[in-house]
Amino acid sequence: VTENPQTSFEPDFYPPTKEEGEKKKPFFKNYRPVFFIGTANVTGGLKFKDKREMVMPGDSLTVDVKLEEPVPAFEGRRFAVREGGRTVCAGVVSKVHDN
């Protein structure tokens, strides 16, 4: 597995339901949480691939992630999404975009 530093990828992403996770409120387009990938933690943004403005816990969706700094990312790499010191979501890199 090659770990080329990347800033953009598409993950398999599932915001847990209120019962499953710590995030109880929706998040909106332009949401900018912290991504923990390997040993790196970096702020990034989520871009919804459909026209929605808001995502509720438990909704399924397709997103693109754009990180502020490159991190080692490859298909199959797991990551956590954190907000205010709490893990609110997890995902797996499914497709790496060319930087």
PDB file of C-alpha atoms in Angstrom:
ATOM      1  CA  VAL A   1       0.000   0.000   0.000  1.00  0.00           C
ATOM      2  CA  THR A   2       1.424   3.335  -1.042  1.00  0.00           C
ATOM      3  CA  GLU A   3       0.777   6.207   1.313  1.00  0.00           C
ATOM      4  CA  ASN A   4       0.946   9.242  -0.931  1.00  0.00           C
ATOM      5  CA  PRO A   5      -0.047  12.451   0.832  1.00  0.00           C
ATOM      6  CA  GLN A   6      -3.524  13.480  -0.327  1.00  0.00           C
ATOM      7  CA  THR A   7      -5.912  16.338   0.348  1.00  0.00           C
ATOM      8  CA  SER A   8      -9.050  15.046  -1.340  1.00  0.00           C
ATOM      9  CA  PHE A   9     -10.953  11.773  -1.259  1.00  0.00           C
ATOM     10  CA  GLU A  10     -14.382  10.160  -1.315  1.00  0.00           C
ATOM     11  CA  PRO A  11     -15.192   8.024   1.725  1.00  0.00           C
ATOM     12  CA  ASP A  12     -17.720   5.417   2.668  1.00  0.00           C
ATOM     13  CA  PHE A  13     -19.330   7.629   5.288  1.00  0.00           C
ATOM     14  CA  TYR A  14     -22.167   7.028   7.705  1.00  0.00           C
ATOM     15  CA  PRO A  15     -23.202   9.520  10.381  1.00  0.00           C
ATOM     16  CA  PRO A  16     -24.419   7.319  13.274  1.00  0.00           C
ATOM     17  CA  THR A  17     -27.999   7.663  14.488  1.00  0.00           C
ATOM     18  CA  LYS A  18     -28.639   9.582  17.707  1.00  0.00           C
ATOM     19  CA  GLU A  19     -28.710   6.257  19.556  1.00  0.00           C
ATOM     20  CA  GLU A  20     -25.440   5.025  17.991  1.00  0.00           C
ATOM     21  CA  GLY A  21     -23.283   8.135  18.204  1.00  0.00           C
ATOM     22  CA  GLU A  22     -22.405  11.253  20.107  1.00  0.00           C
ATOM     23  CA  LYS A  23     -23.636  13.780  17.558  1.00  0.00           C
ATOM     24  CA  LYS A  24     -27.289  14.465  18.251  1.00  0.00           C
ATOM     25  CA  LYS A  25     -27.821  17.411  15.915  1.00  0.00           C
ATOM     26  CA  PRO A  26     -27.683  17.696  12.126  1.00  0.00           C
ATOM     27  CA  PHE A  27     -24.734  19.070  10.249  1.00  0.00           C
ATOM     28  CA  PHE A  28     -24.913  21.376   7.284  1.00  0.00           C
ATOM     29  CA  LYS A  29     -23.055  21.861   4.042  1.00  0.00           C
ATOM     30  CA  ASN A  30     -19.674  23.482   4.672  1.00  0.00           C
ATOM     31  CA  TYR A  31     -19.304  21.393   7.874  1.00  0.00           C
ATOM     32  CA  ARG A  32     -15.601  21.510   8.867  1.00  0.00           C
ATOM     33  CA  PRO A  33     -14.699  18.882  11.473  1.00  0.00           C
ATOM     34  CA  VAL A  34     -11.283  17.437  12.336  1.00  0.00           C
ATOM     35  CA  PHE A  35     -10.290  14.232  10.548  1.00  0.00           C
ATOM     36  CA  PHE A  36      -8.018  11.720  12.295  1.00  0.00           C
ATOM     37  CA  ILE A  37      -6.261   9.640   9.625  1.00  0.00           C
ATOM     38  CA  GLY A  38      -3.417   7.423  10.804  1.00  0.00           C
ATOM     39  CA  THR A  39      -1.470   9.641  13.194  1.00  0.00           C
ATOM     40  CA  ALA A  40      -2.511  12.892  11.482  1.00  0.00           C
ATOM     41  CA  ASN A  41      -5.284  15.194  12.564  1.00  0.00           C
ATOM     42  CA  VAL A  42      -6.332  17.887  10.144  1.00  0.00           C
ATOM     43  CA  THR A  43      -9.368  20.067   9.568  1.00  0.00           C
ATOM     44  CA  GLY A  44     -11.322  19.383   6.426  1.00  0.00           C
ATOM     45  CA  GLY A  45     -14.606  20.114   4.770  1.00  0.00           C
ATOM     46  CA  LEU A  46     -17.419  17.888   3.571  1.00  0.00           C
ATOM     47  CA  LYS A  47     -19.034  18.547   0.211  1.00  0.00           C
ATOM     48  CA  PHE A  48     -22.381  16.816  -0.226  1.00  0.00           C
ATOM     49  CA  LYS A  49     -22.718  15.259  -3.685  1.00  0.00           C
ATOM     50  CA  ASP A  50     -26.458  15.828  -3.816  1.00  0.00           C
ATOM     51  CA  LYS A  51     -28.494  19.010  -3.413  1.00  0.00           C
ATOM     52  CA  ARG A  52     -29.237  18.683   0.281  1.00  0.00           C
ATOM     53  CA  GLU A  53     -28.382  21.443   2.721  1.00  0.00           C
ATOM     54  CA  MET A  54     -28.486  19.393   5.931  1.00  0.00           C
ATOM     55  CA  VAL A  55     -27.717  15.840   7.093  1.00  0.00           C
ATOM     56  CA  MET A  56     -29.386  14.245  10.096  1.00  0.00           C
ATOM     57  CA  PRO A  57     -27.670  11.582  12.224  1.00  0.00           C
ATOM     58  CA  GLY A  58     -28.354   8.219  10.569  1.00  0.00           C
ATOM     59  CA  ASP A  59     -28.772   9.622   7.034  1.00  0.00           C
ATOM     60  CA  SER A  60     -26.724   7.964   4.333  1.00  0.00           C
ATOM     61  CA  LEU A  61     -24.974  10.200   1.841  1.00  0.00           C
ATOM     62  CA  THR A  62     -22.085  10.505  -0.550  1.00  0.00           C
ATOM     63  CA  VAL A  63     -19.544  13.219   0.144  1.00  0.00           C
ATOM     64  CA  ASP A  64     -16.177  14.475  -0.971  1.00  0.00           C
ATOM     65  CA  VAL A  65     -13.644  15.392   1.698  1.00  0.00           C
ATOM     66  CA  LYS A  66     -11.171  18.238   1.157  1.00  0.00           C
ATOM     67  CA  LEU A  67      -8.446  18.519   3.801  1.00  0.00           C
ATOM     68  CA  GLU A  68      -6.470  21.669   4.642  1.00  0.00           C
ATOM     69  CA  GLU A  69      -3.178  19.738   4.570  1.00  0.00           C
ATOM     70  CA  PRO A  70      -2.084  16.539   2.803  1.00  0.00           C
ATOM     71  CA  VAL A  71      -2.110  13.321   4.822  1.00  0.00           C
ATOM     72  CA  PRO A  72      -1.238   9.716   3.936  1.00  0.00           C
ATOM     73  CA  ALA A  73      -4.504   8.412   2.483  1.00  0.00           C
ATOM     74  CA  PHE A  74      -5.259   5.351   0.387  1.00  0.00           C
ATOM     75  CA  GLU A  75      -8.277   3.254  -0.493  1.00  0.00           C
ATOM     76  CA  GLY A  76      -9.352   1.230   2.534  1.00  0.00           C
ATOM     77  CA  ARG A  77      -7.774   3.597   5.081  1.00  0.00           C
ATOM     78  CA  ARG A  78     -10.001   4.163   8.095  1.00  0.00           C
ATOM     79  CA  PHE A  79     -10.498   7.550   9.700  1.00  0.00           C
ATOM     80  CA  ALA A  80     -12.464   9.203  12.481  1.00  0.00           C
ATOM     81  CA  VAL A  81     -14.324  12.504  12.390  1.00  0.00           C
ATOM     82  CA  ARG A  82     -14.131  14.522  15.581  1.00  0.00           C
ATOM     83  CA  GLU A  83     -15.918  17.596  16.828  1.00  0.00           C
ATOM     84  CA  GLY A  84     -15.188  19.295  20.135  1.00  0.00           C
ATOM     85  CA  GLY A  85     -13.028  16.377  21.307  1.00  0.00           C
ATOM     86  CA  ARG A  86     -15.726  13.750  20.555  1.00  0.00           C
ATOM     87  CA  THR A  87     -15.752  11.169  17.785  1.00  0.00           C
ATOM     88  CA  VAL A  88     -18.944  11.857  15.847  1.00  0.00           C
ATOM     89  CA  CYS A  89     -18.441   9.665  12.805  1.00  0.00           C
ATOM     90  CA  ALA A  90     -16.069   7.226  11.164  1.00  0.00           C
ATOM     91  CA  GLY A  91     -15.370   6.299   7.603  1.00  0.00           C
ATOM     92  CA  VAL A  92     -13.172   4.485   5.129  1.00  0.00           C
ATOM     93  CA  VAL A  93     -11.453   6.066   2.132  1.00  0.00           C
ATOM     94  CA  SER A  94     -13.122   4.537  -0.933  1.00  0.00           C
ATOM     95  CA  LYS A  95     -11.573   6.677  -3.683  1.00  0.00           C
ATOM     96  CA  VAL A  96      -8.582   9.031  -3.664  1.00  0.00           C
ATOM     97  CA  HIS A  97      -8.816  12.094  -5.919  1.00  0.00           C
ATOM     98  CA  ASP A  98      -5.791  13.474  -7.738  1.00  0.00           C
ATOM     99  CA  ASN A  99      -4.449  16.511  -5.911  1.00  0.00           C
TER     100      ASN A  99
END
